[in-house]
PDB file of C-alpha atoms and ligand atoms in Angstrom:
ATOM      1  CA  UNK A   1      91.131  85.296 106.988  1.00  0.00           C
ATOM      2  CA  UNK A   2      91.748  85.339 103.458  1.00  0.00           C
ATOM      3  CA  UNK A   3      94.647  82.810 101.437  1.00  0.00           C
ATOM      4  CA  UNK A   4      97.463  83.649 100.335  1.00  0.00           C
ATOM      5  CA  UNK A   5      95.562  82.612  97.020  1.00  0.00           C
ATOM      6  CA  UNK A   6      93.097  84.997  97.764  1.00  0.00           C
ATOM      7  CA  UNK A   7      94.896  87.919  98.585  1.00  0.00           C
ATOM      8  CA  UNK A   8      96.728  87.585  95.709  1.00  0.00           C
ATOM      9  CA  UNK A   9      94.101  87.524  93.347  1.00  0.00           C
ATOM     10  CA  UNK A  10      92.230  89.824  94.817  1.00  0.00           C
ATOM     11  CA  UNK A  11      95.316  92.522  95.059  1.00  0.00           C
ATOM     12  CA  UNK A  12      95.176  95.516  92.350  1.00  0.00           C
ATOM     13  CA  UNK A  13      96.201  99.025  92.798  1.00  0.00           C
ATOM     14  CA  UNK A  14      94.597 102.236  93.782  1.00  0.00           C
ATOM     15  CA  UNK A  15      95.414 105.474  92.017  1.00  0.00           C
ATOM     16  CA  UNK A  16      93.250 107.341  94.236  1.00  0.00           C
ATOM     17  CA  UNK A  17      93.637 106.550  98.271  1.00  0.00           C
ATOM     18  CA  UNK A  18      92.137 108.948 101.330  1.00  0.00           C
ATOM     19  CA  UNK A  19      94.871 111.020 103.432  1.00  0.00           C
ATOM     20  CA  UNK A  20      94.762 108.592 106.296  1.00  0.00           C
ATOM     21  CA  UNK A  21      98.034 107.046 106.621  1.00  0.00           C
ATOM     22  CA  UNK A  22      99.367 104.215 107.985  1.00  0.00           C
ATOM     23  CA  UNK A  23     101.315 105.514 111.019  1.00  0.00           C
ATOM     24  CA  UNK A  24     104.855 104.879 111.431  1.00  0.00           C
ATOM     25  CA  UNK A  25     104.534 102.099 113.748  1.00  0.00           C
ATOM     26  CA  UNK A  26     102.163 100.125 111.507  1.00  0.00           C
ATOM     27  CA  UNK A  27     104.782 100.752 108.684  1.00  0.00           C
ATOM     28  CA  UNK A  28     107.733  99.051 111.114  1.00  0.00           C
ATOM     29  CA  UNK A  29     105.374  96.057 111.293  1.00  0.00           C
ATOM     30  CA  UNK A  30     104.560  95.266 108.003  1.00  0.00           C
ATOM     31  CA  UNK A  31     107.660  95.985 106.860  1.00  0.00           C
ATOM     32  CA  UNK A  32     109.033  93.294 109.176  1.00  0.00           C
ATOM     33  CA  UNK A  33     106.841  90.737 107.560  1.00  0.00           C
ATOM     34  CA  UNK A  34     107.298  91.680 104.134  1.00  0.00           C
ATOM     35  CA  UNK A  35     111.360  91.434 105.654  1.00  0.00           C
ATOM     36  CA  UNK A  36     110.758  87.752 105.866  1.00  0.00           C
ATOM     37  CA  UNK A  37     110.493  86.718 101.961  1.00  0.00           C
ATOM     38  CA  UNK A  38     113.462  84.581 100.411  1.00  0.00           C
ATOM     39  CA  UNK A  39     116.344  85.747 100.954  1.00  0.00           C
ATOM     40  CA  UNK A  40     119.941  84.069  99.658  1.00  0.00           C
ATOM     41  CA  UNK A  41     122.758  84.456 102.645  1.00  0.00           C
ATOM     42  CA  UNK A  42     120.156  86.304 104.736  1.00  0.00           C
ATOM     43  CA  UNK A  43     121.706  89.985 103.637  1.00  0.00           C
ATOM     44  CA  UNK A  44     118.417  91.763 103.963  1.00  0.00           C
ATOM     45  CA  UNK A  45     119.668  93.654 100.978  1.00  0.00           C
ATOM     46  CA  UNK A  46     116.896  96.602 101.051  1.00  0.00           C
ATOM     47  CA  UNK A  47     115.560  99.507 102.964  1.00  0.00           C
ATOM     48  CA  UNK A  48     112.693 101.531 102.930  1.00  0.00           C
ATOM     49  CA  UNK A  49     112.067 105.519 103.579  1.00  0.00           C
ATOM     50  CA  UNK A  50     109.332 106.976 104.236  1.00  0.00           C
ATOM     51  CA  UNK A  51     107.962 110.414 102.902  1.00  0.00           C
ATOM     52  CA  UNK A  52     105.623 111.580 104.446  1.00  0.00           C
ATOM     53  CA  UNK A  53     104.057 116.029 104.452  1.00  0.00           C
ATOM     54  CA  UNK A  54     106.274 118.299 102.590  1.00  0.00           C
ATOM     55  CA  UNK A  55     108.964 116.104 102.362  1.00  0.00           C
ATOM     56  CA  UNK A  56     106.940 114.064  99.079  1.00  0.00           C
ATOM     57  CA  UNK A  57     107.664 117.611  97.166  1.00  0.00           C
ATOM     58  CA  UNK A  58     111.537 116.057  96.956  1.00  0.00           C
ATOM     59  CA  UNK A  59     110.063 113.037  94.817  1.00  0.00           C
ATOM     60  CA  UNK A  60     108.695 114.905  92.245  1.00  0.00           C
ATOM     61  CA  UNK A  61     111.390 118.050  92.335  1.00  0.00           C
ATOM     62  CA  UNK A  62     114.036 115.943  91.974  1.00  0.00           C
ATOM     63  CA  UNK A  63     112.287 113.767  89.185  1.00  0.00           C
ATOM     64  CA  UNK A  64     111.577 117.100  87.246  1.00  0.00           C
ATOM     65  CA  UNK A  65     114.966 118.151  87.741  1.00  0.00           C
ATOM     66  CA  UNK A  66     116.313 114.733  86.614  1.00  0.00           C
ATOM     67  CA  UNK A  67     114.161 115.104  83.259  1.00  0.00           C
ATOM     68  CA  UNK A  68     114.946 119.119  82.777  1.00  0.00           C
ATOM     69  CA  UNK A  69     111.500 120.453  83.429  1.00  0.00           C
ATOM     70  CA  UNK A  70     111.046 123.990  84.544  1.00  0.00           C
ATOM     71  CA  UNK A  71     108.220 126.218  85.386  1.00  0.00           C
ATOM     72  CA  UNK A  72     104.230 124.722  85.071  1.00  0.00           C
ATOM     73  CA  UNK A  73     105.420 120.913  83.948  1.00  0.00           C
ATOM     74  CA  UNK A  74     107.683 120.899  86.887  1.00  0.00           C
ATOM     75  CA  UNK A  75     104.888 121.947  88.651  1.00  0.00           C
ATOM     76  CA  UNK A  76     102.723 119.158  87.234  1.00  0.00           C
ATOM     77  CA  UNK A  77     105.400 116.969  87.907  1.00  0.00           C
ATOM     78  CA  UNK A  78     105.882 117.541  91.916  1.00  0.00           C
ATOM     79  CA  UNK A  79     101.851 117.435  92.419  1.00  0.00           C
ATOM     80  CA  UNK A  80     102.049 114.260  91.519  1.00  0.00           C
ATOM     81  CA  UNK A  81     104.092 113.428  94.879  1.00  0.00           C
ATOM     82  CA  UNK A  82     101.439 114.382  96.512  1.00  0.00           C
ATOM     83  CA  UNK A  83      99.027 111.999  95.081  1.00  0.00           C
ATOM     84  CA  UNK A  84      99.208 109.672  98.323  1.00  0.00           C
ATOM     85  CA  UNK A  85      99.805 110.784 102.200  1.00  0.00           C
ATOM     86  CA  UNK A  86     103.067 108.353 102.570  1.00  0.00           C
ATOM     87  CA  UNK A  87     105.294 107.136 100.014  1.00  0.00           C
ATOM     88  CA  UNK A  88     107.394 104.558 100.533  1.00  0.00           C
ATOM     89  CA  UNK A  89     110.964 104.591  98.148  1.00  0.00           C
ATOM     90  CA  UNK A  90     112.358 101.085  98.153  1.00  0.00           C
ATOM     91  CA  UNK A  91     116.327 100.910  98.160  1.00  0.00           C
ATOM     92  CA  UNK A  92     118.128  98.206  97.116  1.00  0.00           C
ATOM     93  CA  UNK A  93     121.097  98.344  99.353  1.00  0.00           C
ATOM     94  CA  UNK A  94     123.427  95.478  97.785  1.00  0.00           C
ATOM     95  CA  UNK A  95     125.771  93.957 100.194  1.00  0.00           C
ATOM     96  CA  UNK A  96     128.949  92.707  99.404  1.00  0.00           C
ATOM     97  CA  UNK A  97     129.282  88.894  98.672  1.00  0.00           C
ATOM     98  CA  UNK A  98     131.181  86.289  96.329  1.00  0.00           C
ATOM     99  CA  UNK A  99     127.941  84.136  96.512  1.00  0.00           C
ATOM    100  CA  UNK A 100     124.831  86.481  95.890  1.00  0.00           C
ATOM    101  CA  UNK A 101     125.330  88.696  93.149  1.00  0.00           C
ATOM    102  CA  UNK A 102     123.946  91.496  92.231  1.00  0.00           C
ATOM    103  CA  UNK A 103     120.996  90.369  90.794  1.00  0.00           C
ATOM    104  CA  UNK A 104     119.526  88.049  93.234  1.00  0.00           C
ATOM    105  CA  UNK A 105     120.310  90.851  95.565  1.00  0.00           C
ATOM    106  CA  UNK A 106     117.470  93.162  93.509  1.00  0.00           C
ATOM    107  CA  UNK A 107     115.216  90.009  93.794  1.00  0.00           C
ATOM    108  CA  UNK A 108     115.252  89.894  97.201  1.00  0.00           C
ATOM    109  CA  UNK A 109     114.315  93.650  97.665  1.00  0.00           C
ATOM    110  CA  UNK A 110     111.588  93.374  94.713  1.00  0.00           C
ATOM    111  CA  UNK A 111     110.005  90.366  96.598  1.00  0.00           C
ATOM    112  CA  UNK A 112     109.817  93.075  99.464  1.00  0.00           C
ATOM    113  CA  UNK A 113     107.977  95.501  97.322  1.00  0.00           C
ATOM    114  CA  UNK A 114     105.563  93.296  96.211  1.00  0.00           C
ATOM    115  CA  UNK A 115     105.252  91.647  99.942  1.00  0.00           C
ATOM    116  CA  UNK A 116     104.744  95.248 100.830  1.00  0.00           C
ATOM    117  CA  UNK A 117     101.611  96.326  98.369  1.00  0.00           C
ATOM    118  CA  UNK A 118      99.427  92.817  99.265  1.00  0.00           C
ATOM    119  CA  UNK A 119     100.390  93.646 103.410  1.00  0.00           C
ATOM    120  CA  UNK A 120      99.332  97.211 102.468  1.00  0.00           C
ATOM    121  CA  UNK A 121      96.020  95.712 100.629  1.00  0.00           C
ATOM    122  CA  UNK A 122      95.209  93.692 103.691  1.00  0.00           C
ATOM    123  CA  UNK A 123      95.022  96.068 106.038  1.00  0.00           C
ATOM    124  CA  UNK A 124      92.825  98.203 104.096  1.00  0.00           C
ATOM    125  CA  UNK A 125      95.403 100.368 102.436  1.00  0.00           C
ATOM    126  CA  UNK A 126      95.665 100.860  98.843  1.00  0.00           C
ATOM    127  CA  UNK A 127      98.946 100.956  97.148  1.00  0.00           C
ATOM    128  CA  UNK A 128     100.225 101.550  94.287  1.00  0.00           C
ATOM    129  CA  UNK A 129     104.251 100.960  93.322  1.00  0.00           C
ATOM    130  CA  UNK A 130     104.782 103.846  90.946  1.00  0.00           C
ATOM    131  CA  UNK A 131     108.543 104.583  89.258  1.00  0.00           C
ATOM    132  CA  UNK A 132     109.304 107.305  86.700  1.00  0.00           C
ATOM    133  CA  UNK A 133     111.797 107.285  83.776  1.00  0.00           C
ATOM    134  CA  UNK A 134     114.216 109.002  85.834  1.00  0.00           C
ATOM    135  CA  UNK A 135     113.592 106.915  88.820  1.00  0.00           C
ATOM    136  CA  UNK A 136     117.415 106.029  88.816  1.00  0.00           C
ATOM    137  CA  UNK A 137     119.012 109.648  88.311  1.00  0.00           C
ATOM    138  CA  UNK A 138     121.598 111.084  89.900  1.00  0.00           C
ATOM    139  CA  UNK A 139     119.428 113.956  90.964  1.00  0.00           C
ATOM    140  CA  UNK A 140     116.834 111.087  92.654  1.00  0.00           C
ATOM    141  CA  UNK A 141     119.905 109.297  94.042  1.00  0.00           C
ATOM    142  CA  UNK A 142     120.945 112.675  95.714  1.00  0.00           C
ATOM    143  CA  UNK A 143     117.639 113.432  96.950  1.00  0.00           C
ATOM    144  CA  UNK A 144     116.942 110.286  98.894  1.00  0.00           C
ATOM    145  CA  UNK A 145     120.419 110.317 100.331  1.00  0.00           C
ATOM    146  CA  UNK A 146     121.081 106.906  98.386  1.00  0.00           C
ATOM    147  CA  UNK A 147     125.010 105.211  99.489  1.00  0.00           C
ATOM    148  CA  UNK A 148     127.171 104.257  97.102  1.00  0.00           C
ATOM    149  CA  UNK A 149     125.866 100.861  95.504  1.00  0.00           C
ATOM    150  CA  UNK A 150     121.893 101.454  96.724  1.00  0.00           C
ATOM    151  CA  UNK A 151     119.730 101.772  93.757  1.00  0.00           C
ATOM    152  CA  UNK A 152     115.760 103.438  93.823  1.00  0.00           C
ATOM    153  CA  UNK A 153     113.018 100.582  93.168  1.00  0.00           C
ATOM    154  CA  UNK A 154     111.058 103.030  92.972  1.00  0.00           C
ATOM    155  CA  UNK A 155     107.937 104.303  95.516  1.00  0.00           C
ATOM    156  CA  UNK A 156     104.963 102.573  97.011  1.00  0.00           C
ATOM    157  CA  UNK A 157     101.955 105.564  97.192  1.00  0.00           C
ATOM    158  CA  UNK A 158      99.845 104.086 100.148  1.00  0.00           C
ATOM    159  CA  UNK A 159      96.656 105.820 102.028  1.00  0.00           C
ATOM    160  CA  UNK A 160      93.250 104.571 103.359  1.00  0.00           C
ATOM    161  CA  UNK A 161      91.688 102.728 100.732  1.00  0.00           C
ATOM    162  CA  UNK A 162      88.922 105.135  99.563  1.00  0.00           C
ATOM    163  CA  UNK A 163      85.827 102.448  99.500  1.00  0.00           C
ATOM    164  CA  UNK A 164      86.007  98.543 100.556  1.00  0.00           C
ATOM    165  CA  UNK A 165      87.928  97.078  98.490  1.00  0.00           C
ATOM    166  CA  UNK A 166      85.546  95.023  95.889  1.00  0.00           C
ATOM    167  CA  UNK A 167      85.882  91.561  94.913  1.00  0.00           C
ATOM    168  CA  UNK A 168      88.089  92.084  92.085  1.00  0.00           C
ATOM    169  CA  UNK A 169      89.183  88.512  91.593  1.00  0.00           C
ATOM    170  CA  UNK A 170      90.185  88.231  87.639  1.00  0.00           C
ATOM    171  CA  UNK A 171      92.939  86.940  86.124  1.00  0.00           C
ATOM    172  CA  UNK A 172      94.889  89.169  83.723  1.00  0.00           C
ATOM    173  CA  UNK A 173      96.977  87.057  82.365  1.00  0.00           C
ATOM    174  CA  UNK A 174      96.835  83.467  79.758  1.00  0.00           C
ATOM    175  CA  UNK A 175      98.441  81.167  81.940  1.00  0.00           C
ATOM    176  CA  UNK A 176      99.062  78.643  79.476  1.00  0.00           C
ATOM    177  CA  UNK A 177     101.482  80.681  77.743  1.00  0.00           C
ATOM    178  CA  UNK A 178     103.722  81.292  80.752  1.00  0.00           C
ATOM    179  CA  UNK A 179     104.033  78.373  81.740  1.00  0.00           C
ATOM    180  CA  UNK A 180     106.181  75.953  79.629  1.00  0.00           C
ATOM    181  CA  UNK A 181     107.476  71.891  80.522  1.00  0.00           C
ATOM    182  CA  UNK A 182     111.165  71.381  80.327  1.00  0.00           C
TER     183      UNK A 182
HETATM  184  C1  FMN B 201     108.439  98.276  89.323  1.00  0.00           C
HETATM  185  C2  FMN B 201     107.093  98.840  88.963  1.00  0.00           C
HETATM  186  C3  FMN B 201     106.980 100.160  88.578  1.00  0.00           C
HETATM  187  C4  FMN B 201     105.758 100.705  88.212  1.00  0.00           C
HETATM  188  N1  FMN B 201     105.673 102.020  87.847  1.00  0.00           N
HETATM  189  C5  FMN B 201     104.480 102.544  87.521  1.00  0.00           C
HETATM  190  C6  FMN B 201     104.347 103.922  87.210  1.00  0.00           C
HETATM  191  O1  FMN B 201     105.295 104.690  87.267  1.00  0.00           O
HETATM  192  N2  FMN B 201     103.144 104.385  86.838  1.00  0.00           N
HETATM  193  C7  FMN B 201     102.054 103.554  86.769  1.00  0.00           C
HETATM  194  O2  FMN B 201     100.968 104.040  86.412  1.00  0.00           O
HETATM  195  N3  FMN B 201     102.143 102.262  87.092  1.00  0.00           N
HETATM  196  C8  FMN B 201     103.322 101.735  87.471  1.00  0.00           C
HETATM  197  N4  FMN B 201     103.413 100.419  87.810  1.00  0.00           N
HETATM  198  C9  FMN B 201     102.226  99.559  87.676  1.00  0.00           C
HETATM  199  C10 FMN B 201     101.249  99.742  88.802  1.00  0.00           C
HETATM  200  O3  FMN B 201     101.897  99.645  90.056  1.00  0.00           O
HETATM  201  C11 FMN B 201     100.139  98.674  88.722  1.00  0.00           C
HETATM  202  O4  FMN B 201     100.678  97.395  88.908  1.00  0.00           O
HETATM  203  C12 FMN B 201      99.407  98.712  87.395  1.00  0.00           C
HETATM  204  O5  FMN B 201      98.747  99.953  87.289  1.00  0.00           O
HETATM  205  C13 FMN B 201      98.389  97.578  87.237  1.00  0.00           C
HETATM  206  O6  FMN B 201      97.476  97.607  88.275  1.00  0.00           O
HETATM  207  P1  FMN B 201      97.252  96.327  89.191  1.00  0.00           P
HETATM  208  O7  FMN B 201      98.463  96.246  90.089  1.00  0.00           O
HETATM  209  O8  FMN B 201      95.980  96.606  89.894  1.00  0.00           O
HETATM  210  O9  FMN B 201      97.146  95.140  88.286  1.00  0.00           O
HETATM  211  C14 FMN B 201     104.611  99.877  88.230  1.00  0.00           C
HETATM  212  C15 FMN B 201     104.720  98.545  88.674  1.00  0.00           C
HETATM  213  C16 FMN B 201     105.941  98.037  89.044  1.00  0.00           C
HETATM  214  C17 FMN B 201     106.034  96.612  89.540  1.00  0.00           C
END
């Protein structure tokens, strides 16, 4: 079993995945453990949908419609959905509270994302958290059937990894300059 150290370095994103799925019941568990990051109050203050089939078509119509494209580049636009077998929109569903605001309330449901994509990685999945400029339009709102309040993180595009994942342990970033000494 690999570290938490491990995992995370060893995490990147596939663009390309197979059209094996994880099934719905494998979603329900590992979105109960990526449930269990921080969370300030306990508010849970997320939710995921899945989109799964035909239904993926709504991502990228309702992008397209949110950015005015008609005809072959809205075309272009809703293949794209299609690029993985499940998406997975994640909702920040803010609840009220004089303690939590906003903010920390979008942390919480980001930390789920992310929780999400190295769960997804683990089992064998890849994953790849995708958004669009549009990602918080009206039109997307609509589409997903968002309350009052929830706001689109955007989606995670999961399938069967294509190939074992390699060792891809690298660091991308200069530590050194993130890091500062108060
Ligand atoms: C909130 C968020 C939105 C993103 N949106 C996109 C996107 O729309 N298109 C894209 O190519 N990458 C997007 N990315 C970046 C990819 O998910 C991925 O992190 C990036 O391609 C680097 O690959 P790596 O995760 O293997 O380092 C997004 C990442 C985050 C956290």
């Amino acid at each position: 079993m690999s570290s938490v150290f491990d995992a995370l370095h060893e995490r990147r994103s596939s663009s390309k995945v197979t059209d094996e799925a994880p099934s719905h019941e494998e979603i329900l568990e590992l979105v109960e453990a990526a449930g269990q990051v921080a969370d300030h109050s306990g508010l849970a203050p997320w939710r995921v949908i899945e989109i799964r089939g035909d239904s993926r078509g709504i991502v990228g119509e309702s992008l397209a419609a949110a950015s005015g494209l008609h005809g072959h580049d809205a075309e272009k636009s809703i293949r794209k959905s299609f690029r993985a077998p499940l998406l997975l929109a994640v909702v920040v569903s803010p609840r009220p509270s004089v303690k939590v605001p906003y903010w920390e309330q979008e942390a919480v449901a980001s930390g789920v994302a992310h929780a999400l994509t190295l769960l997804l990685h683990e089992r064998g999945y890849g994953a790849m958290w995708r958004t669009g400029i549009q990602t918080r339009s009206d039109a997307v709102r609509m589409a997903h059937r968002l309350e009052p309040g929830e706001q689109m993180l955007g989606w995670i595009y999961t399938g069967r990894h294509p190939d074992r994942p390699r060792d891809r342990r690298r660091s991308r970033i200069d530590v050194r300059r993130h890091v500062s000494t108060l």
